[in-house]
JSON list of C-alpha atoms in Angstrom, two decimals:
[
{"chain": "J", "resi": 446, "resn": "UNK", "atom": "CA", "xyz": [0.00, 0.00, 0.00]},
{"chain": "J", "resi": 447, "resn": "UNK", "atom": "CA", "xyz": [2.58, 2.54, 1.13]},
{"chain": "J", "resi": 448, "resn": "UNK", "atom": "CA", "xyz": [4.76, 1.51, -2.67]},
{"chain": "J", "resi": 449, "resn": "UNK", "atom": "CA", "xyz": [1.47, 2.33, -4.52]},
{"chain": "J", "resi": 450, "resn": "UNK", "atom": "CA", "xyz": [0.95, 5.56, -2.65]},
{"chain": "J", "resi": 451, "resn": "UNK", "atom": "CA", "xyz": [4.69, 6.41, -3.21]},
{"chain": "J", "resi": 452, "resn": "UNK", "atom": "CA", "xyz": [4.21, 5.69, -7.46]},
{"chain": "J", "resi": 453, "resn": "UNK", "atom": "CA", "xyz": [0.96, 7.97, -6.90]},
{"chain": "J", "resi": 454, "resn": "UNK", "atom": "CA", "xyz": [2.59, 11.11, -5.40]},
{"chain": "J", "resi": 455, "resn": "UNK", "atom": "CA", "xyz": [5.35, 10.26, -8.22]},
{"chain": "J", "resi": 456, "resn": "UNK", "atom": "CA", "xyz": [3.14, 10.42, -11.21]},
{"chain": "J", "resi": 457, "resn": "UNK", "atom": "CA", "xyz": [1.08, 13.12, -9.69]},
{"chain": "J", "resi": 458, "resn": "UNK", "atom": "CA", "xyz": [4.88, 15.03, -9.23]},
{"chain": "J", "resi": 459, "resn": "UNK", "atom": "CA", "xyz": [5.47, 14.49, -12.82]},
{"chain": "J", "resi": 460, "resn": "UNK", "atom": "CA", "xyz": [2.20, 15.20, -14.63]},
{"chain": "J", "resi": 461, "resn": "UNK", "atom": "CA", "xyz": [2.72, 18.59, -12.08]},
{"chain": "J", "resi": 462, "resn": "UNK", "atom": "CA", "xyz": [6.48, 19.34, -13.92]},
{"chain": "J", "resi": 463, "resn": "UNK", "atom": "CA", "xyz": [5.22, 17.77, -17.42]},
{"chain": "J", "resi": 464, "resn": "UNK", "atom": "CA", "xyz": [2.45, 21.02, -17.54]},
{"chain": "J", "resi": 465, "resn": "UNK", "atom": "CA", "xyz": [4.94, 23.50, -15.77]},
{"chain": "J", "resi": 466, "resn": "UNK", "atom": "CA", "xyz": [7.36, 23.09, -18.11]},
{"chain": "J", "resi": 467, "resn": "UNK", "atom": "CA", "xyz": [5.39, 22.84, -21.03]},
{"chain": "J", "resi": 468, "resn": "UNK", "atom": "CA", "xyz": [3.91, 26.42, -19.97]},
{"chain": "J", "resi": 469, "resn": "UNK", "atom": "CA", "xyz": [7.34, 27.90, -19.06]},
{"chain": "J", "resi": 470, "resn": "UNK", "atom": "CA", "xyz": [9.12, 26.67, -22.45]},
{"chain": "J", "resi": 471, "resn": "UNK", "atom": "CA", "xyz": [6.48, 27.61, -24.88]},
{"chain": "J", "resi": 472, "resn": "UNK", "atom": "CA", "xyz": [6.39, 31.31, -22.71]},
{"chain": "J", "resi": 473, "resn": "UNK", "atom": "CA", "xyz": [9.99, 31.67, -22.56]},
{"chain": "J", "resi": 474, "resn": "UNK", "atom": "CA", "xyz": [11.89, 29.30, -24.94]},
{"chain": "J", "resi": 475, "resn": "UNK", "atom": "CA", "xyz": [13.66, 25.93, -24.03]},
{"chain": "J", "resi": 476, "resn": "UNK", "atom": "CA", "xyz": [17.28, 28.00, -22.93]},
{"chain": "J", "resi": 477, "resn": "UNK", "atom": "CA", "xyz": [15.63, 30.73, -21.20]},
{"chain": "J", "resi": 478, "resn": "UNK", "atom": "CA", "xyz": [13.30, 28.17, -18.41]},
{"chain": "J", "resi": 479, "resn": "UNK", "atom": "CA", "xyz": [15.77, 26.88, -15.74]},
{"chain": "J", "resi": 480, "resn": "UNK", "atom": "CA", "xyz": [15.41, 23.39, -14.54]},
{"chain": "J", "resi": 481, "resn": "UNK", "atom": "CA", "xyz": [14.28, 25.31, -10.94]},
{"chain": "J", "resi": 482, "resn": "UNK", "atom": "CA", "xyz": [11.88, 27.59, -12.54]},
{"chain": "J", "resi": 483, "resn": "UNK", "atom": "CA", "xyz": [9.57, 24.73, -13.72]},
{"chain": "J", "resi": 484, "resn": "UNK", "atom": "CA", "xyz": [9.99, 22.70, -10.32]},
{"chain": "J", "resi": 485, "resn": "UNK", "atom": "CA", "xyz": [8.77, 26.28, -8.71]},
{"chain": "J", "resi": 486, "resn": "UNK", "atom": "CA", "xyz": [5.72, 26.60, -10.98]},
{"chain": "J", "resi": 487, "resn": "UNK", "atom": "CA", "xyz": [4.90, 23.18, -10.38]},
{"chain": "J", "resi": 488, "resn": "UNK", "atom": "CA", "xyz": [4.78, 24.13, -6.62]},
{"chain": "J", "resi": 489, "resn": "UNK", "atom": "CA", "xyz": [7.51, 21.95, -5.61]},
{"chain": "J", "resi": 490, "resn": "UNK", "atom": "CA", "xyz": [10.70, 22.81, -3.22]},
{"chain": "J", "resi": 491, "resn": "UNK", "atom": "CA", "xyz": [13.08, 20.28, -4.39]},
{"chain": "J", "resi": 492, "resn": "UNK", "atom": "CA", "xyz": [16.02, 21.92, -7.13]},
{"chain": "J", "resi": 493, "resn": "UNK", "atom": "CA", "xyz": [16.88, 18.38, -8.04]},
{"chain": "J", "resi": 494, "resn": "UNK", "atom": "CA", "xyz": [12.77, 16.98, -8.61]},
{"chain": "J", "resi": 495, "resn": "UNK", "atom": "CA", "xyz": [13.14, 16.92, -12.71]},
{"chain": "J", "resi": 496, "resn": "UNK", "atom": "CA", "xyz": [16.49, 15.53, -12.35]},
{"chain": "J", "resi": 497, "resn": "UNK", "atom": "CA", "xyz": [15.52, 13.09, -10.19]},
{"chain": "J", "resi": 498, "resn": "UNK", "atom": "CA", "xyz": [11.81, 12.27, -12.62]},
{"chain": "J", "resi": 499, "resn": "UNK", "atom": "CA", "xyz": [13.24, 12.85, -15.63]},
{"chain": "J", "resi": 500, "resn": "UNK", "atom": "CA", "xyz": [17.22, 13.04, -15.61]},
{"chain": "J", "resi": 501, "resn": "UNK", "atom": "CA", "xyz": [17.96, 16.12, -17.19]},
{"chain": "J", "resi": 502, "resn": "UNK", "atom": "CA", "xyz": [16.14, 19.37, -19.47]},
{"chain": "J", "resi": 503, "resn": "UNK", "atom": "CA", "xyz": [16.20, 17.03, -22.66]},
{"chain": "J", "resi": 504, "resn": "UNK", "atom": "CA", "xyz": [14.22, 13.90, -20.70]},
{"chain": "J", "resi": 505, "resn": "UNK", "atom": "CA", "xyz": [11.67, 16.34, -20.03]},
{"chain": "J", "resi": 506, "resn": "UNK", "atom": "CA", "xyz": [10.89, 17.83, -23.20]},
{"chain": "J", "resi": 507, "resn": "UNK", "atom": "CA", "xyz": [10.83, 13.95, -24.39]},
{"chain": "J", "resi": 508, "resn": "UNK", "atom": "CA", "xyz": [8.14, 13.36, -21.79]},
{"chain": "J", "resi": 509, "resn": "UNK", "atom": "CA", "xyz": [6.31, 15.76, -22.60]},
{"chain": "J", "resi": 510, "resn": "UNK", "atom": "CA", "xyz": [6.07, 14.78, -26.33]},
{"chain": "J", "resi": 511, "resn": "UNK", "atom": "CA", "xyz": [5.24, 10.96, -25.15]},
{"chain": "J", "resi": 512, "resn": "UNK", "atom": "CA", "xyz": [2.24, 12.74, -22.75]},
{"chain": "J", "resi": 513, "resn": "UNK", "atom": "CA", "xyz": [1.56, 14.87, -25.66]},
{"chain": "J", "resi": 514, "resn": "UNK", "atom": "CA", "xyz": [1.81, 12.06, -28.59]},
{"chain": "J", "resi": 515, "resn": "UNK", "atom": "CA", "xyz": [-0.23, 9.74, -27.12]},
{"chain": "J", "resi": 516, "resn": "UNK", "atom": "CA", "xyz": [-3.12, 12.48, -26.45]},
{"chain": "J", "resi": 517, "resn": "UNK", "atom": "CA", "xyz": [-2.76, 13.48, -30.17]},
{"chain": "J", "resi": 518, "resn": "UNK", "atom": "CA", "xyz": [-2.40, 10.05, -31.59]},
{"chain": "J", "resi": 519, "resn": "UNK", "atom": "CA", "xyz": [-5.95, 9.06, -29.95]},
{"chain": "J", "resi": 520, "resn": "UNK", "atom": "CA", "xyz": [-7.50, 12.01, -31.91]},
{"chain": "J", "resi": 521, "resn": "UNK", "atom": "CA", "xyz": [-5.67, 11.78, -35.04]},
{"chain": "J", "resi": 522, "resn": "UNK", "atom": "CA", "xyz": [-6.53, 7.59, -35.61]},
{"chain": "J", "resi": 523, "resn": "UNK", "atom": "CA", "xyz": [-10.25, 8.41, -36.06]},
{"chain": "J", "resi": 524, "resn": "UNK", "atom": "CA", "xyz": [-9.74, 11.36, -38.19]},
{"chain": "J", "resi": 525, "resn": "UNK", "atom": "CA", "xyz": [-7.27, 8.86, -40.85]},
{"chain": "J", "resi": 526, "resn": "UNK", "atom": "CA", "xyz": [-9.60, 5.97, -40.39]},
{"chain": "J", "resi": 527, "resn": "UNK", "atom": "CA", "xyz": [-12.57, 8.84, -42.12]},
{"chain": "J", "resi": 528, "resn": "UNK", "atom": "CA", "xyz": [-10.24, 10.00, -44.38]},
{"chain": "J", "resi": 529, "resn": "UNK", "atom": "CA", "xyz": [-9.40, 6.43, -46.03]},
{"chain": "J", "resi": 530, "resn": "UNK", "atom": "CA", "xyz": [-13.15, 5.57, -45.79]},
{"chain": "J", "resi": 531, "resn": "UNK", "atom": "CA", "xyz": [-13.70, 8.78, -47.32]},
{"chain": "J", "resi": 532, "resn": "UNK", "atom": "CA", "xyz": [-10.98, 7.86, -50.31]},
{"chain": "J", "resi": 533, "resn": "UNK", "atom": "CA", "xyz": [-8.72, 10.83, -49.27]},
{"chain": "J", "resi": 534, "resn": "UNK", "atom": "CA", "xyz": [-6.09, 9.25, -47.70]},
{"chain": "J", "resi": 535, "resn": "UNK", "atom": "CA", "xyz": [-3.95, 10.55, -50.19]},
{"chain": "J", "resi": 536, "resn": "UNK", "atom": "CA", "xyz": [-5.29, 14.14, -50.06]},
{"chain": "J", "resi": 537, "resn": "UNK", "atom": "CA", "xyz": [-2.73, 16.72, -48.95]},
{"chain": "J", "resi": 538, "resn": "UNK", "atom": "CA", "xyz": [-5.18, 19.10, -47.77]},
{"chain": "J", "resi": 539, "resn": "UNK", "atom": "CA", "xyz": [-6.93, 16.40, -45.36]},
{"chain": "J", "resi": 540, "resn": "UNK", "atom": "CA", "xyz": [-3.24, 14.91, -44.35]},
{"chain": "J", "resi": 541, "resn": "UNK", "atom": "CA", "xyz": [-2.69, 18.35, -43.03]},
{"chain": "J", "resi": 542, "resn": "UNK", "atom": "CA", "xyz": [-5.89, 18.47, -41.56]},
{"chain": "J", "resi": 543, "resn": "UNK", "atom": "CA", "xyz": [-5.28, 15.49, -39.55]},
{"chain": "J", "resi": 544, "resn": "UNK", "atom": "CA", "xyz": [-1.87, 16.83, -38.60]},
{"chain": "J", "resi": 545, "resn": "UNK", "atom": "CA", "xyz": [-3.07, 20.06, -37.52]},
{"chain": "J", "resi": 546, "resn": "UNK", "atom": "CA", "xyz": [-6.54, 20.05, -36.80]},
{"chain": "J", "resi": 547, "resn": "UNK", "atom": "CA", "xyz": [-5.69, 18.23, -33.29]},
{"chain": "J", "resi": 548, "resn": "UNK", "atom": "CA", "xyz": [-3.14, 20.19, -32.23]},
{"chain": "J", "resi": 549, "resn": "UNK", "atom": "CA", "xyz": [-5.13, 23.63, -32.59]},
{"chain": "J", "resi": 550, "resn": "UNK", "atom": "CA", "xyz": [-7.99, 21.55, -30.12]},
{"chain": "J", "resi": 551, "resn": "UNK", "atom": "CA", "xyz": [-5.02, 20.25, -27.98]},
{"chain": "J", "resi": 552, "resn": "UNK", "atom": "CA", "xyz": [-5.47, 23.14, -24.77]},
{"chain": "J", "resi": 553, "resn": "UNK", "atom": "CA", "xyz": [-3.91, 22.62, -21.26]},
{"chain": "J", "resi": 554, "resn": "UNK", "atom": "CA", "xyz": [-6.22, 23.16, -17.97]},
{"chain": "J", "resi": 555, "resn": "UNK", "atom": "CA", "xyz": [-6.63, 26.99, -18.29]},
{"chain": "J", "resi": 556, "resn": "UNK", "atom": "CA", "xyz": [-7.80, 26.62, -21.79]},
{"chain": "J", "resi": 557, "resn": "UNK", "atom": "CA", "xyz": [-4.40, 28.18, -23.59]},
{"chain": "J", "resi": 558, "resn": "UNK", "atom": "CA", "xyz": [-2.78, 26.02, -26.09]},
{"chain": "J", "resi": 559, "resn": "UNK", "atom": "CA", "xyz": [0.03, 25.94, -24.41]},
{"chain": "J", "resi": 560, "resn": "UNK", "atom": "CA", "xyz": [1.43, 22.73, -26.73]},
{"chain": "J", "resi": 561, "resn": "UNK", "atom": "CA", "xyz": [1.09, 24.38, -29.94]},
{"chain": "J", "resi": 562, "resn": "UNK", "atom": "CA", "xyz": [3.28, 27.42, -27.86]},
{"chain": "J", "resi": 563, "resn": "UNK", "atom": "CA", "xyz": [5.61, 24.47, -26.87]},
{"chain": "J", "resi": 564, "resn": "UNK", "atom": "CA", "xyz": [6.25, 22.93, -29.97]},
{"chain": "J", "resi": 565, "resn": "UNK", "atom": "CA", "xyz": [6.66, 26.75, -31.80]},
{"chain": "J", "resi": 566, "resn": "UNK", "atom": "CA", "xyz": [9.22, 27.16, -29.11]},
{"chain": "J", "resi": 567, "resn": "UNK", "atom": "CA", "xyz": [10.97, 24.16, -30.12]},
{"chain": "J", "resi": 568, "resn": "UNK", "atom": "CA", "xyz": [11.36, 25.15, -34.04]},
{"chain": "J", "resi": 569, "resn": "UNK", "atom": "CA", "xyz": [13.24, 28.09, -32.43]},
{"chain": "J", "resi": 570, "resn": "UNK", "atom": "CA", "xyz": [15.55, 25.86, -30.40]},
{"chain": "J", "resi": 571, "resn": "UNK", "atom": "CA", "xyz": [18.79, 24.47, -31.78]},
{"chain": "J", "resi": 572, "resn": "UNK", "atom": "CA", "xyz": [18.32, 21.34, -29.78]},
{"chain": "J", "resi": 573, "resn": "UNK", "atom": "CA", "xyz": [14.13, 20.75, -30.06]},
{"chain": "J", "resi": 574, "resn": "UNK", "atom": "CA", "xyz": [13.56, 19.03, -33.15]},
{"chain": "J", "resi": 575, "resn": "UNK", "atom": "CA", "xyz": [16.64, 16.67, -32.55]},
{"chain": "J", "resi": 576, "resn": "UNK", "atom": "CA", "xyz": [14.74, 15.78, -29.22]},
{"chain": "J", "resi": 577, "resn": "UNK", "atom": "CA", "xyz": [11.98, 14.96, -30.79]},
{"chain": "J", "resi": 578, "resn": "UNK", "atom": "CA", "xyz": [13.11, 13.14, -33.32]},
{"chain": "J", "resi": 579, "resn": "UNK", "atom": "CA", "xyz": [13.91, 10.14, -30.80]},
{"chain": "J", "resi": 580, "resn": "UNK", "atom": "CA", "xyz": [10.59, 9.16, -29.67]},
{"chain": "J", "resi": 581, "resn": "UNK", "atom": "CA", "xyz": [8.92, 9.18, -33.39]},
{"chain": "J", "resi": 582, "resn": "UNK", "atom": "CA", "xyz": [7.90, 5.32, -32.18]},
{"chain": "J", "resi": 583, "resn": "UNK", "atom": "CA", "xyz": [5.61, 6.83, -29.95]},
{"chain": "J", "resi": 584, "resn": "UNK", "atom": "CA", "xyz": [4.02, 8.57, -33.16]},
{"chain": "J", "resi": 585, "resn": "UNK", "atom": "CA", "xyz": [2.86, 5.46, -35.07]},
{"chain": "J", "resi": 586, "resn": "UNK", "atom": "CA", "xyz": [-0.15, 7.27, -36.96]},
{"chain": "J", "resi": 587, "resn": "UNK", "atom": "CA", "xyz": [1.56, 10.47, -37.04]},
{"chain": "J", "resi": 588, "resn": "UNK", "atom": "CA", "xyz": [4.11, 8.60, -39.16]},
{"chain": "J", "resi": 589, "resn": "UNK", "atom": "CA", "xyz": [1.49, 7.13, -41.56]},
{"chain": "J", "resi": 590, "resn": "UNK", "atom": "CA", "xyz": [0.31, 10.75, -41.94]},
{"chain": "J", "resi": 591, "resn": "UNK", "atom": "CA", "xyz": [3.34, 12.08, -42.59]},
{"chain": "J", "resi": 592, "resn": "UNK", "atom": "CA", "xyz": [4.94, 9.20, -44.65]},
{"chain": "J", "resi": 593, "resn": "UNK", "atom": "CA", "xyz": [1.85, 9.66, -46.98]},
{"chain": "J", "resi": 594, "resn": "UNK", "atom": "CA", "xyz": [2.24, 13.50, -47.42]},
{"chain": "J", "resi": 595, "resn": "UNK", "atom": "CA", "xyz": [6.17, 12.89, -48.69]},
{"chain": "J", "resi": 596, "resn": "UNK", "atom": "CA", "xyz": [4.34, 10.26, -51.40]},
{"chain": "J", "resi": 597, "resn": "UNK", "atom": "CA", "xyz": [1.82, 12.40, -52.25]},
{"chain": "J", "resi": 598, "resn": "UNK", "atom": "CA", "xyz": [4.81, 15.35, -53.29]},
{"chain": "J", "resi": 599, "resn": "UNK", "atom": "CA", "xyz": [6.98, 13.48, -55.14]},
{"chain": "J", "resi": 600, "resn": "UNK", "atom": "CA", "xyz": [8.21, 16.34, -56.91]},
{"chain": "J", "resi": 601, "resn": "UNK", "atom": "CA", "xyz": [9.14, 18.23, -53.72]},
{"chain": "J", "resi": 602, "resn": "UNK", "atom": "CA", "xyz": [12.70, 16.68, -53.06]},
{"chain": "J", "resi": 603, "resn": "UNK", "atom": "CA", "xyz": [12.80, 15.27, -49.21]},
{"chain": "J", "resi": 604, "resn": "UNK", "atom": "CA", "xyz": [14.84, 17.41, -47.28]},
{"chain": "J", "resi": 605, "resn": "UNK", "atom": "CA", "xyz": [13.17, 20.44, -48.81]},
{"chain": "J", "resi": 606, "resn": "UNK", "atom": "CA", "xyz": [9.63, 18.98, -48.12]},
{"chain": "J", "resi": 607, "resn": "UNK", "atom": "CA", "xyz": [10.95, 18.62, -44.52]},
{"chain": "J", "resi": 608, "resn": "UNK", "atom": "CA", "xyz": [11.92, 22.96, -44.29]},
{"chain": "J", "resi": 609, "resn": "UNK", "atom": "CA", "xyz": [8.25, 23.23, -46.07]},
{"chain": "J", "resi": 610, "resn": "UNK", "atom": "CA", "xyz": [6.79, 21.34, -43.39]},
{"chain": "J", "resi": 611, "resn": "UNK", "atom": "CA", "xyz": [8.88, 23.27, -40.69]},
{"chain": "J", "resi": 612, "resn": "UNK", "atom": "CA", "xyz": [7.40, 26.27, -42.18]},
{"chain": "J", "resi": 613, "resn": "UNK", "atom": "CA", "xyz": [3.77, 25.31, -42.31]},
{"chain": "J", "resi": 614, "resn": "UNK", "atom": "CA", "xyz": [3.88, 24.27, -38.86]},
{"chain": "J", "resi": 615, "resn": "UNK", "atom": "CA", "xyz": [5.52, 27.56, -37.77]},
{"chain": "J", "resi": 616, "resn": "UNK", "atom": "CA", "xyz": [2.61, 29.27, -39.99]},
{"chain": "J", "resi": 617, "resn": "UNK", "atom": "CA", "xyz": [-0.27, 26.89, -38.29]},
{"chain": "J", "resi": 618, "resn": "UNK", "atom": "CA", "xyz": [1.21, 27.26, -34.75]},
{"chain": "J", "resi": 619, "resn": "UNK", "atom": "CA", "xyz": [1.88, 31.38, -34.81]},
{"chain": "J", "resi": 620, "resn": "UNK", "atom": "CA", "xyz": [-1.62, 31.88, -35.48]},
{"chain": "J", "resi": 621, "resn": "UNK", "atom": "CA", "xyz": [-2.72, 29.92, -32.57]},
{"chain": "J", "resi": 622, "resn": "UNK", "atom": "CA", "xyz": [-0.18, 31.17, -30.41]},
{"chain": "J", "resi": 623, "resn": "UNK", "atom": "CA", "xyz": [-0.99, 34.73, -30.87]},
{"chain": "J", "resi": 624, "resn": "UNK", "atom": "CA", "xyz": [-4.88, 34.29, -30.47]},
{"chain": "J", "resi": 625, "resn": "UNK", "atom": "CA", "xyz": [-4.51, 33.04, -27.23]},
{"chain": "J", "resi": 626, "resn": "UNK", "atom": "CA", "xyz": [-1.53, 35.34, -26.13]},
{"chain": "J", "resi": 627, "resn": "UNK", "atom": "CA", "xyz": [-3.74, 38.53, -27.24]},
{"chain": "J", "resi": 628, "resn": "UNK", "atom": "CA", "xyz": [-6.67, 36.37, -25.33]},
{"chain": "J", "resi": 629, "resn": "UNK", "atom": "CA", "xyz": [-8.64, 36.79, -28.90]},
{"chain": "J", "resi": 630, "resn": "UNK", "atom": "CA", "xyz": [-11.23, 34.09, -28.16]},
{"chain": "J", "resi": 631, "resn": "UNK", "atom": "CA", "xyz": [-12.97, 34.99, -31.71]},
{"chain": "J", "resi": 632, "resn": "UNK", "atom": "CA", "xyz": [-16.14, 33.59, -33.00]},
{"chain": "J", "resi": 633, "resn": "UNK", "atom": "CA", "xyz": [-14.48, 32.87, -36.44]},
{"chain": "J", "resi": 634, "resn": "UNK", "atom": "CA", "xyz": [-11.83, 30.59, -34.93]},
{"chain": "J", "resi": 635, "resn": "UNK", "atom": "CA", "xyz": [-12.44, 27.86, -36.58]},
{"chain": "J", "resi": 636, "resn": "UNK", "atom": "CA", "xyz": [-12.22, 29.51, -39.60]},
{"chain": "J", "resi": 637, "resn": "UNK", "atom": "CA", "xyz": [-9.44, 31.01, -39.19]},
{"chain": "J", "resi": 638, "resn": "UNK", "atom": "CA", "xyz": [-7.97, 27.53, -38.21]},
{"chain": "J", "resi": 639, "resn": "UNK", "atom": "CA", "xyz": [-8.89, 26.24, -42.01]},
{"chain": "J", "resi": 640, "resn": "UNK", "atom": "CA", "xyz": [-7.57, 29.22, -43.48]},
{"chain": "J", "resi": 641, "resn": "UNK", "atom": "CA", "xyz": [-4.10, 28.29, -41.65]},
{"chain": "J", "resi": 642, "resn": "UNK", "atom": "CA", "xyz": [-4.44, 24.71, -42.88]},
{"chain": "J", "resi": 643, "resn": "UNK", "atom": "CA", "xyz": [-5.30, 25.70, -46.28]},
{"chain": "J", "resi": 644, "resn": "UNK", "atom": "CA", "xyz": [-2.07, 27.88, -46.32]},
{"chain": "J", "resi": 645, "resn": "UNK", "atom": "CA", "xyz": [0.02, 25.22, -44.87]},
{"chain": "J", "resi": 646, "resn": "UNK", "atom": "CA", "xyz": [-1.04, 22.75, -47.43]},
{"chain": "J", "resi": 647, "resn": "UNK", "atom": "CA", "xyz": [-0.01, 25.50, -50.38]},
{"chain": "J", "resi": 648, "resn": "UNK", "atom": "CA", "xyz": [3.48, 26.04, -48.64]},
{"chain": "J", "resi": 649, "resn": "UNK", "atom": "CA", "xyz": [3.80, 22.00, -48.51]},
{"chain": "J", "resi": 650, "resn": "UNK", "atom": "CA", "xyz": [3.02, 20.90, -51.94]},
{"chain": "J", "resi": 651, "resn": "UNK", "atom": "CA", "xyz": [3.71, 24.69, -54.24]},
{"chain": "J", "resi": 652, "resn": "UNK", "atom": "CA", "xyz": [5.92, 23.47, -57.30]},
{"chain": "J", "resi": 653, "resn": "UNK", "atom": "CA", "xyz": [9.66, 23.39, -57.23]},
{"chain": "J", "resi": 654, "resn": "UNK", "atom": "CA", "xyz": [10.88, 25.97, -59.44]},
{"chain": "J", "resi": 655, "resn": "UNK", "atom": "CA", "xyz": [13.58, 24.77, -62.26]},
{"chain": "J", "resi": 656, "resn": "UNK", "atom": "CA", "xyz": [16.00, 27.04, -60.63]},
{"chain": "J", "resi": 657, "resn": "UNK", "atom": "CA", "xyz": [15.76, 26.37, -56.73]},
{"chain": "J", "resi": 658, "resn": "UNK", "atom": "CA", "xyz": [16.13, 22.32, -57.87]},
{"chain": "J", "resi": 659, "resn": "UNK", "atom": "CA", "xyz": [19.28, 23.24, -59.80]},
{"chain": "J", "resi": 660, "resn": "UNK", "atom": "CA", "xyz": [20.36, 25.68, -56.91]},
{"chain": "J", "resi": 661, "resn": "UNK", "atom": "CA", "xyz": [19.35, 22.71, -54.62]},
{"chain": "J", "resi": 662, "resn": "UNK", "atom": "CA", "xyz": [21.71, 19.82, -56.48]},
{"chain": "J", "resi": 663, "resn": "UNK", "atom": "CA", "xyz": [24.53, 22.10, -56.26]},
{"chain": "J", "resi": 664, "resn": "UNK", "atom": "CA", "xyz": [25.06, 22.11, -52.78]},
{"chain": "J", "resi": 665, "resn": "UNK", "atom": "CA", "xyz": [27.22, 19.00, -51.86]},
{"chain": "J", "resi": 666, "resn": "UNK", "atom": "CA", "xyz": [24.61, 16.65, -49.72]},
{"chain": "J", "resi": 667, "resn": "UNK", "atom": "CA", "xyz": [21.86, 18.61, -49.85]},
{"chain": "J", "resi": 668, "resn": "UNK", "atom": "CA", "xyz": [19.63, 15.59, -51.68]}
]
């Protein structure tokens, strides 16, 4: 009895530091949120608590994406099952959807969309997206989505489909961000949500131009 109330108070301790820290880094940035800051604002008195839950900055940030993940990969299945029974599976406007469409819903306990914040904060950080990139098995649908959307763009070459993507998502995510930051709770929201998407999905799948893929196969590596 006393073990199970100790794994309680753990998780409870963690879940606590998983939405402080989520808050502080998508406020702040990843470099500017000490390890102490988020163990304050998750009204605990131990310096050492995420090192001791989570080992150091970058285990953090990795939990939060698994909390995260799993959240958005239980709204995205349904919306992928409807799009194959639908026949648009291979739609780029509804893979985006499917991408995006959760994360915009995806808001923390005060109602701020504080992951979308998070994950904006992370395209700013030299060290975020190489973070995430490690727990992409904890994506499994995501990576269906997103495996589809590189076959459905075969004439965007790969590692320029992936700074297209980083730049729909930073399109997608400043929108939402700076709604809720201005606290514009607007009626139209939605629709300004499908005008994002819409965007995104130009940026994604817009035609190479003759000269960027020349440009692009002169640089030593770049394909």
């Amino acid at each position: 009895m006393a073990a199970l109330r100790s794994d309680k108070r753990a998780a409870v301790a963690k879940d606590a530091m998983i939405q402080a820290a989520e808050r502080l880094f998508g406020d702040y940035g990843l470099e500017a949120v000490s390890l102490r800051q988020i163990v304050s604002a998750a009204g605990f008195s131990n310096n050492f608590a995420v090192q001791y839950h989570f080992g150091d900055k970058a285990g953090l940030v990795s939990a939060i994406f698994q909390v995260r993940l799993a959240e958005l990969e239980r709204l995205r299945r349904p919306l992928l099952e409807a799009a194959t029974r639908a026949g648009l599976a291979d739609d780029p406007r509804t893979l985006v959807e499917i991408i995006y469409r959760p994360i915009a819903g995806l808001r923390d306990r005060d109602g701020r969309r504080a992951y979308a914040a998070f994950l904006l904060a992370l395209q700013q950080s030299a060290d975020g997206y190489r973070i995430r990139s490690d727990i992409d098995a904890f994506a499994p649908v995501t990576r269906i989505v997103l495996d589809r959307l590189m076959d459905v763009t075969p004439h965007v070459p790969a590692p320029l489909l992936v700074d297209r993507r980083l730049a729909a998502s930073a399109l997608v995510l400043t929108g939402l961000v700076q709604r809720d930051r201005q606290g514009r709770k607007l009626a139209i929201d939605d629709q300004l949500v499908q005008d994002a998407l819409d965007t995104a999905t130009a940026v994604i799948t817009a035609p190479v131009a003759d000269s960027v893929r020349s440009a692009l196969a002169s640089l030593d590596g770049y394909f």
